[in-house]
Amino acid sequence: GEAVPSTAKGTDFGDMSAFVHGVVLGHGRISAGSVCSSRGSSLFSAGMTARSLSTSKPALNRSQRTSTPRMMADPIVNLEGKKALVTGIANNRSIAWGIAQQLKAAGAEIGVSYLPLSEKVEAKVKDLCKPLEPTLFVPCDVQKSEDVTNLAKTVEKEWGSVDIFVHCLAFANREDLTGEFINTSKDGFNLAMSVSTYSLVETSKALAPLMNNGGAIVTLTYLGSVKYVPNYNVMGVAKAGLEAAVRYLAAELGPKNIRVNSISAGSIRTLASSAIGGIQSMIKHVEEFSPLRRATTIDEVGNTAAFLSSDAASGITGQIIYVDSGYEIVGATINK
């Protein structure tokens, strides 16, 4: 997943909900641009509170809104007292990193699960995560069921329970991401589905019993699950499976007050996305033609993940939330 850099043999898609997340239409999908604050800012340090909405001050005009600093004392989302386990942090450009930062800003206690590739990788992730002050730092390779079991046991031993689980895990062999999808190898197909799709099912099964007071599970998807995207190939099928898994898990875990949602992030330059041929031109296209005329930031995705993890989203489950500068609504463009 997001914890693994691109390699000669494969590409990690966890931190990119895959490169140009966007154009998706259909049942159960929500465009959530209004959930996010302004570009790159935190929903929690500069939010509008219910108290502020009730004041009698006159509305600001457009220029005033643009130039007036937002200095609210209370955050929109409050996750104090909540324990959040985040997977897939690879570097400071990872979407998982953006999510973890915003969960921390909202007051959550953070736990980090990383892929134990080497001592060097472990040290790098641990150093990056110092500002999060994680009270859990647990290795987990989701291709090994014993690692998933150990992850749950460690959470139970150290925390007793968990309130939020952030799943940012996906992987596909590089050779299955070039040329035609029809040439996907069986082993490559099974690997992509196992890491990118089944891992959500297995980890949710392991952690759900520890969500004693209900909880929230958040994962990442991409428009390639419902639309053709060049070079995305087997990952598109894996993300389609992931979205279906979100709906089934939401239905089954709902009676336990556990909500399951996915974020389809917009175009973000990450280590994983850099491995996709033509990604730079795709991002430029989004920047030129999305309604907001820009790419999405990891902070914006993080803000939405924190919202979905909070009581403010207590009625939302089984949904695909688009955080993509509005690109999801675009049906056609005209070259300028």
Short mmCIF file of N, CA and C in Angstrom, two decimals, residues 124-209:
data_model
loop_
_atom_site.label_atom_id
_atom_site.label_comp_id
_atom_site.label_asym_id
_atom_site.label_seq_id
_atom_site.Cartn_x
_atom_site.Cartn_y
_atom_site.Cartn_z
N LYS A 124 12.74 5.48 8.60
CA LYS A 124 12.27 6.64 7.84
C LYS A 124 10.84 7.00 8.22
N VAL A 125 9.98 5.99 8.27
CA VAL A 125 8.58 6.24 8.62
C VAL A 125 8.44 6.69 10.07
N LYS A 126 9.20 6.07 10.95
CA LYS A 126 9.15 6.44 12.36
C LYS A 126 9.59 7.88 12.58
N ASP A 127 10.63 8.29 11.87
CA ASP A 127 11.11 9.67 12.00
C ASP A 127 10.08 10.66 11.47
N LEU A 128 9.48 10.33 10.33
CA LEU A 128 8.45 11.19 9.75
C LEU A 128 7.27 11.37 10.69
N CYS A 129 6.91 10.30 11.38
CA CYS A 129 5.71 10.30 12.21
C CYS A 129 5.89 10.91 13.60
N LYS A 130 7.08 11.34 13.94
CA LYS A 130 7.33 11.90 15.27
C LYS A 130 6.35 13.01 15.64
N PRO A 131 6.04 13.95 14.72
CA PRO A 131 5.10 15.02 15.08
C PRO A 131 3.70 14.51 15.43
N LEU A 132 3.38 13.30 14.97
CA LEU A 132 2.06 12.73 15.27
C LEU A 132 2.00 12.16 16.68
N GLU A 133 3.18 11.98 17.29
CA GLU A 133 3.29 11.39 18.62
C GLU A 133 2.50 10.08 18.72
N PRO A 134 2.76 9.14 17.80
CA PRO A 134 1.99 7.89 17.80
C PRO A 134 2.24 7.07 19.06
N THR A 135 1.18 6.54 19.62
CA THR A 135 1.30 5.68 20.79
C THR A 135 1.32 4.20 20.40
N LEU A 136 1.16 3.96 19.10
CA LEU A 136 1.33 2.63 18.53
C LEU A 136 2.14 2.75 17.26
N PHE A 137 3.07 1.84 17.05
CA PHE A 137 3.86 1.80 15.82
C PHE A 137 4.09 0.33 15.51
N VAL A 138 3.25 -0.23 14.63
CA VAL A 138 3.17 -1.68 14.47
C VAL A 138 3.44 -2.10 13.03
N PRO A 139 4.34 -3.07 12.82
CA PRO A 139 4.56 -3.59 11.47
C PRO A 139 3.40 -4.48 11.04
N CYS A 140 3.06 -4.43 9.76
CA CYS A 140 2.00 -5.30 9.26
C CYS A 140 2.09 -5.44 7.75
N ASP A 141 2.30 -6.66 7.29
CA ASP A 141 2.24 -7.00 5.87
C ASP A 141 0.92 -7.71 5.65
N VAL A 142 -0.02 -7.05 4.97
CA VAL A 142 -1.37 -7.62 4.84
C VAL A 142 -1.42 -8.86 3.97
N GLN A 143 -0.30 -9.21 3.32
CA GLN A 143 -0.26 -10.48 2.59
C GLN A 143 -0.04 -11.65 3.54
N LYS A 144 0.23 -11.33 4.81
CA LYS A 144 0.43 -12.37 5.81
C LYS A 144 -0.68 -12.26 6.86
N SER A 145 -1.56 -13.24 6.89
CA SER A 145 -2.69 -13.20 7.82
C SER A 145 -2.23 -13.12 9.27
N GLU A 146 -1.07 -13.72 9.57
CA GLU A 146 -0.57 -13.67 10.94
C GLU A 146 -0.21 -12.24 11.34
N ASP A 147 0.21 -11.42 10.37
CA ASP A 147 0.52 -10.02 10.66
C ASP A 147 -0.75 -9.24 11.00
N VAL A 148 -1.82 -9.53 10.28
CA VAL A 148 -3.10 -8.86 10.54
C VAL A 148 -3.61 -9.25 11.93
N THR A 149 -3.47 -10.53 12.26
CA THR A 149 -3.88 -10.99 13.59
C THR A 149 -3.06 -10.32 14.68
N ASN A 150 -1.75 -10.21 14.44
CA ASN A 150 -0.87 -9.57 15.42
C ASN A 150 -1.20 -8.09 15.56
N LEU A 151 -1.57 -7.45 14.46
CA LEU A 151 -1.95 -6.03 14.51
C LEU A 151 -3.13 -5.84 15.45
N ALA A 152 -4.15 -6.67 15.29
CA ALA A 152 -5.34 -6.55 16.14
C ALA A 152 -4.99 -6.84 17.61
N LYS A 153 -4.16 -7.85 17.84
CA LYS A 153 -3.77 -8.20 19.21
C LYS A 153 -2.99 -7.06 19.86
N THR A 154 -2.13 -6.41 19.09
CA THR A 154 -1.34 -5.30 19.62
C THR A 154 -2.24 -4.12 19.96
N VAL A 155 -3.19 -3.83 19.08
CA VAL A 155 -4.14 -2.75 19.34
C VAL A 155 -4.93 -3.03 20.62
N GLU A 156 -5.38 -4.27 20.77
CA GLU A 156 -6.16 -4.63 21.96
C GLU A 156 -5.32 -4.53 23.22
N LYS A 157 -4.06 -4.99 23.13
CA LYS A 157 -3.18 -4.98 24.30
C LYS A 157 -2.81 -3.56 24.72
N GLU A 158 -2.46 -2.71 23.74
CA GLU A 158 -1.96 -1.37 24.04
C GLU A 158 -3.06 -0.34 24.22
N TRP A 159 -4.11 -0.47 23.44
CA TRP A 159 -5.19 0.53 23.45
C TRP A 159 -6.48 0.02 24.10
N GLY A 160 -6.71 -1.26 24.00
CA GLY A 160 -7.98 -1.81 24.49
C GLY A 160 -9.07 -1.75 23.45
N SER A 161 -9.13 -0.68 22.70
CA SER A 161 -10.14 -0.50 21.66
C SER A 161 -9.60 0.48 20.62
N VAL A 162 -10.32 0.58 19.51
CA VAL A 162 -9.95 1.53 18.46
C VAL A 162 -11.24 2.15 17.92
N ASP A 163 -11.16 3.43 17.56
CA ASP A 163 -12.35 4.15 17.08
C ASP A 163 -12.32 4.40 15.58
N ILE A 164 -11.12 4.56 15.03
CA ILE A 164 -10.98 4.94 13.62
C ILE A 164 -9.91 4.07 12.97
N PHE A 165 -10.22 3.52 11.80
CA PHE A 165 -9.24 2.75 11.04
C PHE A 165 -9.15 3.32 9.64
N VAL A 166 -7.95 3.75 9.26
CA VAL A 166 -7.72 4.33 7.93
C VAL A 166 -6.91 3.35 7.09
N HIS A 167 -7.53 2.86 6.02
CA HIS A 167 -6.94 1.85 5.14
C HIS A 167 -6.43 2.52 3.88
N CYS A 168 -5.10 2.63 3.75
CA CYS A 168 -4.48 3.24 2.55
C CYS A 168 -3.52 2.23 1.94
N LEU A 169 -4.03 1.10 1.51
CA LEU A 169 -3.19 0.01 1.04
C LEU A 169 -3.61 -0.45 -0.35
N ALA A 170 -2.65 -0.51 -1.26
CA ALA A 170 -2.91 -1.03 -2.60
C ALA A 170 -1.58 -1.31 -3.28
N PHE A 171 -1.58 -2.30 -4.18
CA PHE A 171 -0.34 -2.66 -4.85
C PHE A 171 -0.65 -3.43 -6.13
N ALA A 172 0.19 -3.23 -7.16
CA ALA A 172 0.09 -4.01 -8.41
C ALA A 172 1.48 -4.13 -9.01
N ASN A 173 1.73 -5.24 -9.68
CA ASN A 173 3.00 -5.42 -10.36
C ASN A 173 3.12 -4.43 -11.51
N ARG A 174 4.32 -3.90 -11.69
CA ARG A 174 4.54 -2.92 -12.75
C ARG A 174 4.19 -3.49 -14.12
N GLU A 175 4.53 -4.76 -14.36
CA GLU A 175 4.27 -5.35 -15.67
C GLU A 175 2.79 -5.47 -15.98
N ASP A 176 1.96 -5.42 -14.96
CA ASP A 176 0.51 -5.48 -15.17
C ASP A 176 -0.11 -4.09 -15.30
N LEU A 177 0.74 -3.07 -15.33
CA LEU A 177 0.26 -1.70 -15.44
C LEU A 177 0.76 -1.03 -16.72
N THR A 178 1.17 -1.83 -17.67
CA THR A 178 1.57 -1.31 -18.97
C THR A 178 0.89 -2.13 -20.05
N GLY A 179 0.73 -1.53 -21.21
CA GLY A 179 0.09 -2.25 -22.31
C GLY A 179 -1.39 -2.45 -22.07
N GLU A 180 -1.91 -3.57 -22.52
CA GLU A 180 -3.35 -3.82 -22.46
C GLU A 180 -3.74 -4.63 -21.23
N PHE A 181 -4.90 -4.29 -20.68
CA PHE A 181 -5.41 -4.99 -19.51
C PHE A 181 -5.62 -6.47 -19.78
N ILE A 182 -5.98 -6.81 -21.00
CA ILE A 182 -6.28 -8.19 -21.35
C ILE A 182 -5.07 -9.10 -21.14
N ASN A 183 -3.90 -8.52 -21.08
CA ASN A 183 -2.67 -9.30 -20.89
C ASN A 183 -2.27 -9.43 -19.42
N THR A 184 -3.13 -9.01 -18.52
CA THR A 184 -2.83 -9.13 -17.09
C THR A 184 -2.58 -10.59 -16.72
N SER A 185 -1.53 -10.84 -15.99
CA SER A 185 -1.23 -12.20 -15.55
C SER A 185 -2.16 -12.61 -14.41
N LYS A 186 -2.39 -13.90 -14.27
CA LYS A 186 -3.25 -14.38 -13.20
C LYS A 186 -2.64 -14.09 -11.84
N ASP A 187 -1.34 -14.31 -11.71
CA ASP A 187 -0.67 -14.03 -10.44
C ASP A 187 -0.74 -12.55 -10.10
N GLY A 188 -0.54 -11.71 -11.12
CA GLY A 188 -0.61 -10.27 -10.90
C GLY A 188 -2.00 -9.81 -10.52
N PHE A 189 -3.00 -10.41 -11.16
CA PHE A 189 -4.40 -10.08 -10.83
C PHE A 189 -4.70 -10.44 -9.39
N ASN A 190 -4.32 -11.65 -9.00
CA ASN A 190 -4.58 -12.10 -7.64
C ASN A 190 -3.85 -11.25 -6.60
N LEU A 191 -2.62 -10.84 -6.92
CA LEU A 191 -1.85 -10.01 -6.01
C LEU A 191 -2.52 -8.65 -5.82
N ALA A 192 -2.92 -8.02 -6.91
CA ALA A 192 -3.56 -6.70 -6.83
C ALA A 192 -4.85 -6.78 -6.03
N MET A 193 -5.64 -7.81 -6.26
CA MET A 193 -6.91 -7.95 -5.54
C MET A 193 -6.68 -8.25 -4.07
N SER A 194 -5.65 -9.04 -3.77
CA SER A 194 -5.37 -9.41 -2.38
C SER A 194 -4.95 -8.20 -1.55
N VAL A 195 -3.97 -7.45 -2.07
CA VAL A 195 -3.44 -6.32 -1.31
C VAL A 195 -4.39 -5.13 -1.33
N SER A 196 -4.99 -4.87 -2.48
CA SER A 196 -5.78 -3.65 -2.65
C SER A 196 -7.23 -3.77 -2.21
N THR A 197 -7.77 -4.98 -2.25
CA THR A 197 -9.20 -5.16 -1.97
C THR A 197 -9.44 -6.04 -0.75
N TYR A 198 -8.91 -7.26 -0.79
CA TYR A 198 -9.19 -8.18 0.31
C TYR A 198 -8.60 -7.68 1.63
N SER A 199 -7.52 -6.92 1.56
CA SER A 199 -6.91 -6.42 2.80
C SER A 199 -7.89 -5.57 3.60
N LEU A 200 -8.78 -4.85 2.93
CA LEU A 200 -9.79 -4.07 3.65
C LEU A 200 -10.74 -4.99 4.40
N VAL A 201 -11.11 -6.08 3.76
CA VAL A 201 -12.03 -7.04 4.38
C VAL A 201 -11.37 -7.70 5.59
N GLU A 202 -10.14 -8.17 5.41
CA GLU A 202 -9.46 -8.91 6.48
C GLU A 202 -9.12 -8.02 7.66
N THR A 203 -8.63 -6.81 7.40
CA THR A 203 -8.29 -5.92 8.51
C THR A 203 -9.55 -5.43 9.23
N SER A 204 -10.61 -5.18 8.48
CA SER A 204 -11.87 -4.76 9.10
C SER A 204 -12.42 -5.86 9.99
N LYS A 205 -12.33 -7.09 9.55
CA LYS A 205 -12.79 -8.23 10.35
C LYS A 205 -12.00 -8.33 11.65
N ALA A 206 -10.69 -8.07 11.57
CA ALA A 206 -9.83 -8.18 12.75
C ALA A 206 -10.05 -7.05 13.73
N LEU A 207 -10.33 -5.84 13.22
CA LEU A 207 -10.42 -4.66 14.08
C LEU A 207 -11.83 -4.32 14.53
N ALA A 208 -12.84 -4.74 13.79
CA ALA A 208 -14.22 -4.40 14.15
C ALA A 208 -14.60 -4.82 15.57
N PRO A 209 -14.17 -6.00 16.05
CA PRO A 209 -14.52 -6.38 17.43
C PRO A 209 -13.92 -5.44 18.47
#
